[in-house]
Tab-separated table of C-alpha atoms in Angstrom:
chain	number	residue	atom	x	y	z
S	61	MET	CA	-27.803	-16.311	-15.015
S	62	MET	CA	-24.745	-14.854	-16.789
S	63	ARG	CA	-21.698	-14.798	-14.159
S	64	GLU	CA	-19.524	-12.567	-16.481
S	65	ALA	CA	-22.261	-9.845	-16.729
S	66	GLY	CA	-21.786	-6.536	-14.872
S	67	PRO	CA	-23.688	-6.159	-11.566
S	68	GLU	CA	-26.367	-4.111	-12.887
S	69	ALA	CA	-27.223	-6.772	-15.556
S	70	VAL	CA	-26.999	-9.202	-12.913
S	71	ILE	CA	-29.496	-7.445	-10.741
S	72	THR	CA	-31.791	-6.799	-13.970
S	73	ALA	CA	-31.551	-10.513	-15.063
S	74	PHE	CA	-32.424	-11.689	-11.370
S	75	ALA	CA	-35.555	-9.233	-11.220
S	76	ARG	CA	-36.701	-10.679	-14.652
S	77	LYS	CA	-36.272	-14.136	-13.354
S	78	SER	CA	-37.832	-13.800	-10.090
S	79	LYS	CA	-41.153	-12.616	-11.757
S	80	GLN	CA	-41.440	-16.477	-12.761
S	81	GLY	CA	-41.807	-17.341	-9.100
S	82	MET	CA	-39.100	-17.916	-6.241
S	83	LYS	CA	-38.913	-21.694	-7.269
S	84	ALA	CA	-37.237	-20.361	-10.355
S	85	LEU	CA	-34.508	-18.919	-8.576
S	86	ASP	CA	-31.675	-21.326	-7.765
S	87	ALA	CA	-28.704	-21.039	-5.443
S	88	ALA	CA	-26.456	-19.489	-7.909
S	89	ASP	CA	-29.093	-16.840	-8.806
S	90	TRP	CA	-29.194	-15.761	-5.135
S	91	MET	CA	-25.460	-15.647	-4.713
S	92	ALA	CA	-24.848	-13.859	-8.090
S	93	VAL	CA	-27.314	-11.073	-7.323
S	94	SER	CA	-26.104	-10.693	-3.672
S	95	VAL	CA	-22.402	-10.282	-4.705
S	96	ALA	CA	-23.657	-7.894	-7.306
S	97	GLN	CA	-25.348	-5.676	-4.865
S	98	ALA	CA	-22.452	-5.544	-2.627
S	99	THR	CA	-20.203	-4.622	-5.472
S	100	LEU	CA	-22.493	-1.783	-5.889
S	101	GLY	CA	-22.138	-0.761	-2.213
S	102	ALA	CA	-25.836	-1.768	-1.304
S	103	TRP	CA	-24.754	-3.985	1.712
S	104	GLY	CA	-28.105	-3.773	3.047
S	105	GLU	CA	-29.811	-5.094	0.005
S	106	ALA	CA	-26.878	-7.777	-0.550
S	107	LEU	CA	-27.563	-8.866	2.991
S	108	HIS	CA	-31.158	-9.188	2.559
S	109	LEU	CA	-30.853	-11.186	-0.536
S	110	ILE	CA	-28.308	-13.709	0.683
S	111	MET	CA	-30.422	-14.360	3.659
S	112	GLN	CA	-33.374	-15.169	1.616
S	113	GLY	CA	-31.105	-17.456	-0.511
S	114	THR	CA	-29.718	-19.116	3.012
S	115	LEU	CA	-33.148	-19.765	3.816
S	116	ALA	CA	-34.117	-21.303	0.585
S	117	TYR	CA	-31.197	-23.343	0.106
S	118	PRO	CA	-29.800	-24.070	3.804
S	119	ASP	CA	-27.904	-27.039	2.883
S	120	VAL	CA	-25.609	-25.635	0.034
S	121	PRO	CA	-22.264	-24.922	1.407
S	122	GLU	CA	-21.475	-22.155	-1.210
S	123	VAL	CA	-24.596	-20.261	-0.143
S	124	ARG	CA	-23.560	-20.354	3.620
S	125	ASP	CA	-19.921	-19.329	3.023
S	126	LEU	CA	-21.184	-16.238	0.999
S	127	PHE	CA	-23.656	-15.263	3.712
S	128	GLU	CA	-20.962	-15.321	6.114
S	129	ARG	CA	-18.653	-13.195	3.867
S	130	ILE	CA	-21.351	-10.697	3.359
S	131	ILE	CA	-22.621	-10.386	6.759
S	132	VAL	CA	-18.806	-9.219	7.770
S	133	GLY	CA	-18.635	-7.052	4.939
S	134	ALA	CA	-22.041	-5.494	5.769
S	135	ALA	CA	-20.952	-5.295	9.521
S	136	ARG	CA	-17.634	-3.597	8.210
S	137	GLU	CA	-19.458	-1.002	6.079
S	138	ALA	CA	-21.801	-0.293	9.271
S	139	GLY	CA	-18.673	0.363	11.423
S	140	ARG	CA	-17.348	2.725	8.897
S	141	LEU	CA	-20.818	4.622	8.564
S	142	TYR	CA	-21.177	4.438	12.388
S	143	ASP	CA	-18.229	6.670	12.626
S	144	ARG	CA	-20.022	9.248	10.611
S	145	ARG	CA	-23.540	8.460	12.139
S	146	GLU	CA	-24.595	7.593	8.816
S	147	VAL	CA	-25.952	4.021	9.131
S	148	PRO	CA	-29.092	3.765	6.757
S	149	ARG	CA	-32.050	2.221	8.088
S	150	SER	CA	-32.070	-0.585	5.539
S	151	LEU	CA	-28.496	-1.798	6.599
S	152	ALA	CA	-29.476	-1.691	10.307
S	153	GLN	CA	-32.449	-3.767	9.896
S	154	ALA	CA	-30.851	-6.138	7.508
S	155	LEU	CA	-28.015	-6.548	10.078
S	156	TYR	CA	-30.570	-7.263	12.816
S	157	GLN	CA	-32.319	-9.817	10.731
S	158	ALA	CA	-29.036	-11.552	9.920
S	159	ILE	CA	-28.169	-11.681	13.601
S	160	GLN	CA	-31.131	-13.692	14.053
S	161	VAL	CA	-30.866	-15.896	11.115
S	162	SER	CA	-27.000	-16.417	11.703
S	163	HIS	CA	-27.699	-17.561	15.277
S	164	ALA	CA	-30.358	-19.940	14.231
S	165	ARG	CA	-28.355	-21.443	11.686
S	166	PHE	CA	-24.649	-20.916	12.325
S	167	PRO	CA	-24.431	-20.284	16.197
S	168	GLU	CA	-20.400	-19.922	15.740
S	169	GLU	CA	-21.155	-16.732	13.872
S	170	SER	CA	-18.611	-13.793	14.785
S	171	GLY	CA	-19.374	-11.175	17.235
S	172	LEU	CA	-18.426	-8.629	14.545
S	173	THR	CA	-22.284	-9.132	13.509
S	174	TYR	CA	-23.711	-8.475	16.958
S	175	LEU	CA	-21.270	-5.396	17.429
S	176	ALA	CA	-22.205	-3.974	13.927
S	177	GLY	CA	-26.207	-4.351	14.943
S	178	VAL	CA	-25.887	-2.519	17.821
S	179	ALA	CA	-23.871	0.443	16.216
S	180	ALA	CA	-26.335	0.385	13.565
S	181	HIS	CA	-29.513	0.799	15.626
S	182	VAL	CA	-27.818	3.313	18.028
S	183	CYS	CA	-27.205	5.341	15.163
S	184	LEU	CA	-31.045	5.076	14.245
S	185	LYS	CA	-31.823	6.060	18.083
S	186	ASP	CA	-33.790	2.688	18.131
S	187	GLU	CA	-32.777	1.869	21.716
S	188	GLU	CA	-34.807	-1.193	21.990
S	189	ALA	CA	-33.441	-3.025	18.999
S	190	ALA	CA	-29.909	-2.056	19.947
S	191	LEU	CA	-30.316	-3.810	23.541
S	192	ALA	CA	-32.051	-7.012	21.770
S	193	CYS	CA	-29.130	-7.118	19.464
S	194	ALA	CA	-26.850	-6.710	22.583
S	195	ARG	CA	-28.972	-9.690	24.845
S	196	LEU	CA	-28.507	-11.815	21.921
S	197	ALA	CA	-24.795	-11.381	21.695
S	198	GLN	CA	-24.652	-11.947	25.556
S	199	ARG	CA	-26.714	-15.235	25.199
S	200	CYS	CA	-24.759	-16.548	21.704
S	201	LEU	CA	-20.987	-15.150	22.277
S	202	PRO	CA	-18.626	-17.185	24.098
S	203	LYS	CA	-17.319	-15.654	27.635
S	204	GLY	CA	-14.379	-13.594	27.051
S	205	ASP	CA	-15.424	-12.384	23.350
S	206	ALA	CA	-13.809	-8.624	23.232
S	207	SER	CA	-16.709	-7.483	20.670
S	208	PHE	CA	-19.228	-7.958	23.635
S	209	LEU	CA	-17.353	-5.368	25.850
S	210	VAL	CA	-17.226	-2.791	22.837
S	211	LEU	CA	-20.988	-3.214	22.221
S	212	VAL	CA	-21.687	-2.595	25.507
S	213	MET	CA	-19.460	0.550	25.676
S	214	ILE	CA	-21.417	1.724	22.500
S	215	LEU	CA	-24.604	1.505	24.414
S	216	LEU	CA	-23.228	3.406	27.193
S	217	ASP	CA	-21.952	6.020	24.769
S	218	HIS	CA	-25.424	6.695	23.672
S	219	ALA	CA	-26.968	6.751	27.310
S	220	ILE	CA	-28.442	3.269	26.773
S	221	VAL	CA	-28.159	1.549	30.047
S	222	ASP	CA	-29.010	-1.806	30.923
S	223	ARG	CA	-27.418	-3.354	34.179
S	224	PRO	CA	-27.614	-6.743	33.634
S	225	LEU	CA	-25.714	-6.221	30.243
S	226	ILE	CA	-23.076	-3.986	32.462
S	227	ARG	CA	-22.509	-6.961	34.770
S	228	GLU	CA	-22.137	-9.350	32.256
S	229	ALA	CA	-19.605	-7.281	30.582
S	230	ALA	CA	-17.749	-7.255	33.818
S	231	ARG	CA	-17.620	-10.957	33.883
S	232	TYR	CA	-16.690	-10.989	30.155
S	233	ALA	CA	-13.745	-8.380	31.157
S	234	LEU	CA	-12.339	-10.628	33.835
S	235	VAL	CA	-11.942	-13.454	31.277
S	236	LEU	CA	-10.129	-11.133	29.026
S	237	TRP	CA	-7.990	-9.552	31.863
S	238	ARG	CA	-6.643	-12.814	32.766
S	239	ARG	CA	-5.383	-13.257	29.222
S	240	ASN	CA	-4.205	-9.738	28.850
S	241	PRO	CA	-3.801	-7.124	31.752
S	242	GLN	CA	-3.513	-4.293	29.258
S	243	ASP	CA	-6.909	-5.092	27.706
S	244	ILE	CA	-8.455	-1.721	27.437
S	245	GLY	CA	-11.977	-2.629	27.105
S	246	ALA	CA	-11.873	-4.958	30.071
S	247	VAL	CA	-10.180	-2.249	32.443
S	248	TYR	CA	-13.155	0.079	31.319
S	249	SER	CA	-15.881	-2.474	31.940
S	250	VAL	CA	-14.453	-3.668	35.472
S	251	LEU	CA	-14.227	-0.229	36.662
S	252	PHE	CA	-17.567	0.776	35.124
S	253	GLU	CA	-19.306	-1.905	36.910
S	254	LEU	CA	-17.899	-0.924	40.233
S	255	TYR	CA	-19.251	2.585	39.371
S	256	THR	CA	-22.582	1.497	38.830
S	257	ARG	CA	-22.855	-0.348	42.180
S	258	GLY	CA	-21.957	3.077	43.772
S	259	ARG	CA	-18.433	1.675	45.027
S	260	LEU	CA	-16.628	4.906	43.845
S	261	VAL	CA	-13.801	4.862	46.377
S	262	GLU	CA	-12.968	1.041	45.245
S	263	ALA	CA	-13.237	2.426	41.531
S	264	SER	CA	-10.823	5.043	42.195
S	265	ARG	CA	-8.096	3.024	43.974
S	266	LEU	CA	-8.439	0.008	41.465
S	267	ALA	CA	-8.136	2.731	38.551
S	268	ARG	CA	-4.911	3.814	39.749
S	269	ARG	CA	-3.449	0.261	39.991
S	270	LEU	CA	-4.712	-0.803	36.676
S	271	LEU	CA	-3.688	2.539	34.829
S	272	ALA	CA	-0.172	1.996	36.309
S	273	ARG	CA	0.259	-0.762	33.879
S	274	PHE	CA	0.045	1.480	30.765
S	275	ASP	CA	2.344	4.118	29.852
S	276	GLN	CA	0.885	7.857	29.830
S	277	ALA	CA	0.945	8.014	25.763
S	278	THR	CA	-1.035	4.985	25.571
S	279	VAL	CA	-3.586	6.399	28.306
S	280	ALA	CA	-3.729	9.646	26.594
S	281	ASP	CA	-4.444	8.182	23.270
S	282	ALA	CA	-7.332	5.881	24.416
S	283	PRO	CA	-10.355	7.697	25.682
S	284	SER	CA	-11.631	4.683	27.632
S	285	LEU	CA	-8.495	4.883	29.906
S	286	LYS	CA	-8.299	8.385	29.789
S	287	PHE	CA	-11.797	8.981	31.420
S	288	TRP	CA	-10.647	6.790	34.364
S	289	ASP	CA	-7.374	8.672	34.623
S	290	LEU	CA	-9.304	11.904	35.410
S	291	PHE	CA	-11.262	9.882	38.069
S	292	GLU	CA	-10.462	10.291	41.773
S	293	VAL	CA	-12.626	10.469	44.845
S	294	ARG	CA	-10.197	9.319	47.371
S	295	ASP	CA	-9.856	11.733	50.514
S	296	SER	CA	-5.904	11.407	50.387
S	297	PHE	CA	-6.007	12.847	47.056
S	298	PHE	CA	-8.276	15.756	47.729
S	299	ARG	CA	-6.486	16.577	50.796
S	300	ALA	CA	-3.030	16.477	49.207
S	301	GLN	CA	-3.754	18.013	45.858
S	302	VAL	CA	-7.187	19.570	45.309
S	303	LEU	CA	-7.277	21.671	48.570
S	304	THR	CA	-3.875	22.784	48.155
S	305	GLN	CA	-3.480	23.935	44.682
S	306	PRO	CA	-2.686	27.748	44.181
S	307	ARG	CA	-5.471	29.608	42.885
S	308	PRO	CA	-6.325	29.529	39.365
S	309	LEU	CA	-6.682	32.591	36.975
S	310	ALA	CA	-4.051	34.775	38.736
S	311	ASP	CA	-3.951	37.409	36.155
S	312	VAL	CA	-7.638	37.876	35.834
S	313	ARG	CA	-9.325	41.049	35.080
S	314	LEU	CA	-12.487	41.486	36.522
S	315	GLU	CA	-15.173	44.065	35.673
S	316	LYS	CA	-18.568	43.630	37.183
S	317	ALA	CA	-21.916	44.730	36.132
S	318	THR	CA	-22.862	47.868	37.920
S	319	HIS	CA	-26.317	46.842	38.257
S	320	ALA	CA	-27.332	43.258	38.886
S	321	PRO	CA	-30.799	42.859	39.527
S	322	GLY	CA	-32.890	39.774	39.812
S	323	PRO	CA	-32.343	36.484	41.536
S	324	ALA	CA	-29.199	35.315	39.624
S	325	VAL	CA	-26.419	36.393	37.143
S	326	LEU	CA	-26.198	34.602	33.672
S	327	LEU	CA	-22.532	33.420	32.877
S	328	VAL	CA	-21.184	32.682	29.595
S	329	SER	CA	-17.603	31.839	29.096
S	330	CYS	CA	-15.351	31.113	26.055
S	331	ASP	CA	-12.230	31.912	24.324
S	332	GLY	CA	-11.711	34.546	21.845
S	333	GLY	CA	-12.517	32.586	18.786
S	334	TYR	CA	-15.949	31.708	20.313
S	335	TRP	CA	-16.462	35.142	21.356
S	336	ARG	CA	-16.130	36.223	17.682
S	337	LEU	CA	-18.270	33.136	16.525
S	338	PHE	CA	-21.063	33.569	19.199
S	339	THR	CA	-21.001	35.559	22.305
S	340	LYS	CA	-20.315	38.879	20.493
S	341	TRP	CA	-23.603	38.528	19.111
S	342	GLY	CA	-25.315	36.410	21.955
S	343	ALA	CA	-24.526	38.563	24.847
S	344	PRO	CA	-26.551	41.602	23.636
S	345	HIS	CA	-29.314	39.123	22.772
S	346	ILE	CA	-29.259	37.531	26.077
S	347	LEU	CA	-29.496	41.049	27.793
S	348	ALA	CA	-32.479	41.972	25.732
S	349	ARG	CA	-34.126	38.366	26.479
S	350	ALA	CA	-33.633	38.581	30.211
S	351	PRO	CA	-34.038	42.097	30.961
S	352	GLY	CA	-34.252	41.414	34.800
S	353	LEU	CA	-30.894	39.932	34.947
S	354	ALA	CA	-27.230	40.726	34.948
S	355	VAL	CA	-24.963	39.117	32.046
S	356	HIS	CA	-21.310	38.213	32.700
S	357	VAL	CA	-18.842	37.076	30.024
S	358	HIS	CA	-15.482	35.344	30.936
S	359	LEU	CA	-13.069	35.470	28.108
S	360	VAL	CA	-9.961	33.626	27.788
S	361	ASP	CA	-7.005	34.709	25.512
S	362	PRO	CA	-8.738	37.828	24.124
S	363	GLU	CA	-7.275	39.731	21.160
S	364	PRO	CA	-7.221	43.689	21.626
S	365	ALA	CA	-10.380	44.240	19.341
S	366	ASP	CA	-12.089	41.646	21.594
S	367	LEU	CA	-11.440	43.668	24.788
S	368	ALA	CA	-12.594	46.963	23.060
S	369	ASP	CA	-15.930	45.120	22.197
S	370	LEU	CA	-16.569	44.080	26.025
S	371	GLU	CA	-15.530	47.548	27.176
S	372	ALA	CA	-18.123	49.260	24.599
S	373	LEU	CA	-20.886	46.695	25.716
S	374	ARG	CA	-20.081	47.355	29.382
S	375	ALA	CA	-20.079	51.224	28.756
S	376	ARG	CA	-23.605	51.168	27.337
S	377	GLU	CA	-25.182	48.375	29.384
S	378	PRO	CA	-24.897	48.606	33.324
S	379	ARG	CA	-26.148	44.929	33.602
S	380	PHE	CA	-23.153	43.750	31.567
S	381	GLY	CA	-19.922	42.588	33.161
S	382	PHE	CA	-16.904	40.742	32.037
S	383	SER	CA	-13.769	39.047	33.192
S	384	VAL	CA	-10.527	38.012	31.041
S	385	ASN	CA	-7.370	35.889	31.575
S	386	GLN	CA	-4.435	34.657	29.650
S	387	ARG	CA	-4.165	30.824	29.343
S	388	ALA	CA	-0.176	31.205	29.227
S	389	THR	CA	0.158	33.217	32.641
S	390	ASP	CA	-2.309	30.694	34.671
S	391	PRO	CA	0.022	28.959	37.101
S	392	ILE	CA	-2.106	25.807	36.821
S	393	TRP	CA	-1.395	25.564	32.944
S	394	PRO	CA	1.442	23.178	31.880
S	395	ALA	CA	4.613	25.283	30.862
S	396	ASP	CA	4.936	23.471	27.483
S	397	ASP	CA	1.210	24.906	26.472
S	398	PRO	CA	0.124	21.588	25.041
S	399	ALA	CA	-1.828	22.782	21.807
S	400	ALA	CA	-3.733	19.524	21.750
S	401	TYR	CA	-5.274	20.366	25.319
S	402	ARG	CA	-6.257	24.210	24.783
S	403	LYS	CA	-9.877	23.193	24.202
S	404	THR	CA	-9.934	21.696	27.637
S	405	TYR	CA	-8.678	24.759	29.326
S	406	TYR	CA	-11.369	26.928	27.535
S	407	ALA	CA	-13.903	24.555	28.584
S	408	CYS	CA	-12.830	24.555	32.094
S	409	ALA	CA	-12.043	28.176	32.508
S	410	ARG	CA	-15.729	28.815	33.484
S	411	PHE	CA	-15.213	26.683	36.493
S	412	LEU	CA	-12.017	28.205	37.284
S	413	ALA	CA	-13.688	31.635	37.263
S	414	LEU	CA	-16.998	30.707	39.230
S	415	PRO	CA	-15.356	30.939	42.772
S	416	ARG	CA	-14.321	34.494	42.253
S	417	LEU	CA	-17.650	35.559	40.414
S	418	ILE	CA	-19.916	34.111	43.042
S	419	ALA	CA	-17.838	36.042	45.650
S	420	ALA	CA	-17.858	39.288	43.407
S	421	TYR	CA	-21.370	39.153	42.832
S	422	ASP	CA	-22.891	37.779	46.151
S	423	LYS	CA	-25.762	35.957	44.323
S	424	PRO	CA	-26.374	32.730	42.443
S	425	ILE	CA	-24.825	32.079	38.996
S	426	LEU	CA	-26.716	30.260	36.154
S	427	LEU	CA	-24.137	29.028	33.606
S	428	LEU	CA	-25.122	28.653	29.976
S	429	ASP	CA	-23.085	27.216	26.907
S	430	ALA	CA	-21.517	29.941	24.485
S	431	ASP	CA	-22.980	28.360	21.563
S	432	GLY	CA	-26.576	28.740	22.326
S	433	ILE	CA	-29.182	31.503	22.325
S	434	LEU	CA	-32.125	32.227	24.781
S	435	ARG	CA	-35.473	31.610	23.484
S	436	ALA	CA	-37.173	33.078	26.567
S	437	ASP	CA	-36.605	35.009	29.581
S	438	PRO	CA	-35.201	32.369	32.296
S	439	GLU	CA	-35.842	34.496	35.145
S	440	PRO	CA	-38.998	32.432	36.236
S	441	ILE	CA	-36.790	29.261	36.147
S	442	VAL	CA	-33.985	30.672	38.020
S	443	ALA	CA	-36.651	31.883	40.584
S	444	ASP	CA	-37.723	28.354	40.949
S	445	TRP	CA	-34.265	26.904	41.374
S	446	GLN	CA	-33.469	29.091	44.301
S	447	ALA	CA	-34.372	26.521	46.840
S	448	ARG	CA	-31.473	24.266	45.527
S	449	ASP	CA	-27.726	24.573	46.001
S	450	VAL	CA	-26.824	23.138	42.908
S	451	GLY	CA	-28.778	22.178	39.910
S	452	PHE	CA	-27.774	20.506	36.711
S	453	ALA	CA	-30.019	20.532	33.608
S	454	VAL	CA	-29.497	16.963	32.127
S	455	ARG	CA	-31.645	15.375	29.400
S	456	HIS	CA	-30.834	11.752	30.098
S	457	GLY	CA	-31.290	11.331	33.871
S	458	LYS	CA	-29.349	7.973	33.607
S	459	ALA	CA	-26.191	6.724	35.299
S	460	ILE	CA	-23.782	6.496	32.228
S	461	GLY	CA	-20.473	6.998	33.874
S	462	PRO	CA	-18.682	9.905	35.947
S	463	PHE	CA	-17.707	11.413	33.037
S	464	ARG	CA	-21.078	12.253	31.559
S	465	GLU	CA	-23.406	12.015	34.910
S	466	PHE	CA	-22.875	15.747	35.425
S	467	THR	CA	-23.560	17.652	32.269
S	468	CYS	CA	-21.910	21.420	31.788
S	469	SER	CA	-24.244	22.777	29.398
S	470	THR	CA	-26.640	24.630	31.936
S	471	LEU	CA	-25.774	24.581	35.590
S	472	TYR	CA	-27.259	26.442	38.474
S	473	LEU	CA	-24.912	27.449	41.491
S	474	ASN	CA	-26.391	29.105	44.415
S	475	ASP	CA	-24.471	31.530	46.515
S	476	ARG	CA	-24.692	29.437	49.895
S	477	ALA	CA	-21.748	28.341	51.602
S	478	SER	CA	-21.999	24.662	50.656
S	479	ALA	CA	-22.446	25.755	46.970
S	480	ARG	CA	-19.329	28.256	47.244
S	481	PHE	CA	-17.126	25.650	48.771
S	482	TYR	CA	-18.427	23.165	45.894
S	483	ALA	CA	-17.399	25.751	43.438
S	484	GLU	CA	-13.760	25.781	45.112
S	485	VAL	CA	-13.335	22.234	45.097
S	486	VAL	CA	-14.246	21.916	41.514
S	487	ALA	CA	-11.758	24.558	40.619
S	488	GLY	CA	-9.112	22.708	42.674
S	489	TYR	CA	-9.752	19.377	41.077
S	490	ILE	CA	-9.492	20.996	37.571
S	491	ALA	CA	-6.323	22.699	38.563
S	492	ALA	CA	-4.773	19.593	40.227
S	493	PHE	CA	-5.100	17.629	36.781
S	494	MET	CA	-3.920	20.499	34.880
S	495	ALA	CA	-0.849	20.752	37.060
S	496	ASN	CA	-0.051	17.077	36.763
S	497	GLY	CA	-0.184	17.234	33.049
S	498	LYS	CA	-3.632	15.656	32.412
S	499	PRO	CA	-5.754	18.567	30.997
S	500	TYR	CA	-7.883	15.745	29.044
S	501	TRP	CA	-11.368	16.524	27.386
S	502	THR	CA	-14.152	16.068	29.660
S	503	LEU	CA	-12.132	17.064	32.700
S	504	ASP	CA	-15.032	19.654	33.939
S	505	GLN	CA	-17.393	16.955	33.897
S	506	VAL	CA	-15.425	14.746	35.955
S	507	ALA	CA	-14.469	17.436	38.353
S	508	LEU	CA	-18.086	18.141	38.814
S	509	TYR	CA	-18.934	14.625	39.561
S	510	CYS	CA	-15.970	13.680	41.711
S	511	ALA	CA	-15.892	16.831	43.719
S	512	TYR	CA	-19.552	16.350	44.710
S	513	HIS	CA	-19.109	12.646	45.824
S	514	TRP	CA	-15.992	13.615	47.662
S	515	MET	CA	-17.931	16.295	49.938
S	516	LYS	CA	-20.773	13.783	50.099
S	517	GLY	CA	-18.314	11.461	51.737
S	518	GLN	CA	-17.178	14.014	54.029
S	519	GLY	CA	-20.945	15.004	55.024
S	520	VAL	CA	-20.590	18.502	53.650
S	521	ALA	CA	-21.851	18.272	50.137
S	522	PRO	CA	-24.320	20.699	48.708
S	523	ARG	CA	-28.048	19.956	48.132
S	524	LEU	CA	-27.911	18.769	44.450
S	525	GLU	CA	-30.463	18.094	41.752
S	526	LEU	CA	-30.174	16.633	38.546
S	527	LEU	CA	-33.176	18.544	36.819
S	528	ASP	CA	-34.086	15.922	34.019
S	529	GLY	CA	-35.183	17.885	31.343
S	530	CYS	CA	-36.520	20.690	33.578
S	531	GLY	CA	-37.841	22.693	30.702
S	532	VAL	CA	-34.364	24.096	29.454
S	533	ASP	CA	-35.181	23.443	25.935
S	534	GLU	CA	-38.275	25.853	26.013
S	535	TRP	CA	-35.900	28.858	26.984
S	536	PHE	CA	-32.402	27.887	25.642
S	537	LEU	CA	-31.506	26.458	22.332
S	538	SER	CA	-28.168	25.269	20.926
S	539	PRO	CA	-28.391	24.442	17.435
S	540	ASP	CA	-26.964	21.235	15.593
S	541	GLY	CA	-24.122	21.408	13.198
S	542	SER	CA	-20.465	22.570	13.236
S	543	ALA	CA	-19.333	25.661	15.259
S	544	GLU	CA	-19.607	27.869	11.913
S	545	GLU	CA	-22.937	26.403	11.168
S	546	LYS	CA	-24.065	27.081	14.548
S	547	SER	CA	-22.922	30.563	14.585
S	548	ALA	CA	-24.728	31.131	11.152
S	549	LYS	CA	-27.964	30.001	12.597
S	550	ILE	CA	-27.646	31.938	15.878
S	551	LYS	CA	-26.923	35.185	13.716
S	552	ALA	CA	-29.745	34.670	11.567
S	553	MET	CA	-32.178	34.334	14.532
S	554	ILE	CA	-30.763	37.439	15.999
S	555	ALA	CA	-30.952	39.454	12.808
S	556	ALA	CA	-34.427	38.171	12.345
S	557	GLU	CA	-35.529	39.729	15.643
S	558	GLY	CA	-33.851	43.032	14.557
S	559	LEU	CA	-31.170	43.083	17.348
S	560	ASP	CA	-27.619	44.254	17.289
S	561	GLY	CA	-24.635	42.328	18.104
S	562	VAL	CA	-21.534	44.312	19.688
S	563	GLY	CA	-20.484	46.576	16.919
S	564	GLY	CA	-23.781	46.172	14.709
S	565	GLN	CA	-26.105	43.484	13.101
S	566	PRO	CA	-24.582	40.228	12.599
């Protein structure tokens, strides 16, 4: 085969020669066609071909060397595509096969291969193959290999939980930790393992000690550390900081719905930008879909036109109420107004407003995401949930971390004393971390989790239920895509039903 030919010519020549039978192909043929495919960016095909060449010529050092180079190249390509969630099935399958071949023939193969195999398969939602890659890595990689910790974290990030792997990751972490006390993966894994064993106070105490070894800028830039920096269940913290916080939303303007029938009030919270993208159109639709329930919108940083919209909708619909506040005048918000964390404030504002809203309406609240739309009337579901104090609608039902276990998309909060106190503690927790200059993303979810477990330790926890699935998808839809794409889809659905938004059809 001509080595100086372009990659397309090499591939064509290989195909022609292979028609004569596999025995007609020598080691150089397999190597040349593999390089040609890799040159064209077809890493899955390149890896598949060099694996065949390796099996056909296991004793040729050049074939082995090329196999190792291509498997690393394919792993790096999978890592690049993983960030965009675009790993093709052919590459994922080739990596998985390569892991098995490389382990059988080259047991010292880099952990990068296992890492890429796991990343590829979680992108394809193939949980069993991802776990198989991880278990093979557990058996083959030396203790302390950092790539094993990373692949376990990738599994957890996709709600794939395997407790033996988590325990093994903690053992790897201890080896790495002794070498480098500032190894981020090691810190994460040790704390996560304590969490999975229910040793939350110990995890909270240890997190403070371990994170003290990092400067605040490092913590803020590392999601794995940032999550644990938000985690607190110690009684001393709650009594000294959470229960003593000034009440947030000092400047809130509250205009209740004048008519609030039914067993609950539906709450949607957002900033002015999301109001214009979603809720301006969604609120009238919710009112139409749920004719027996009141709807309340909490809006942060509204523009004058947004306020006019809210007032117009309330004037024509007695079941509609609203409240507004300004981020900059909230006493819990950092004085330097960090732009990078404004998104966190907007996400947390609904929980800061909840205690006031429960007290104002004196009935349960059902919280919905702003970027969604009702498919059906939720009143029957709400009526069924009244026996609970707090209910979270989750779709995984797995312990995947205190920052993801209690999701915020759909939350039911009763008006009983224990649920009201829970709402106050959650708001205080959020306020404490914002006042301490840590308004990191997922603060609301961590607050929901930690507030509950602190109350549980005090014997005053509300009756909480993680409602796995619970039929939410049957009556509430949050479309896929960017905010703009979601908005376009929701507006199209509303227009198709002939319904108006505030100020006319979308």
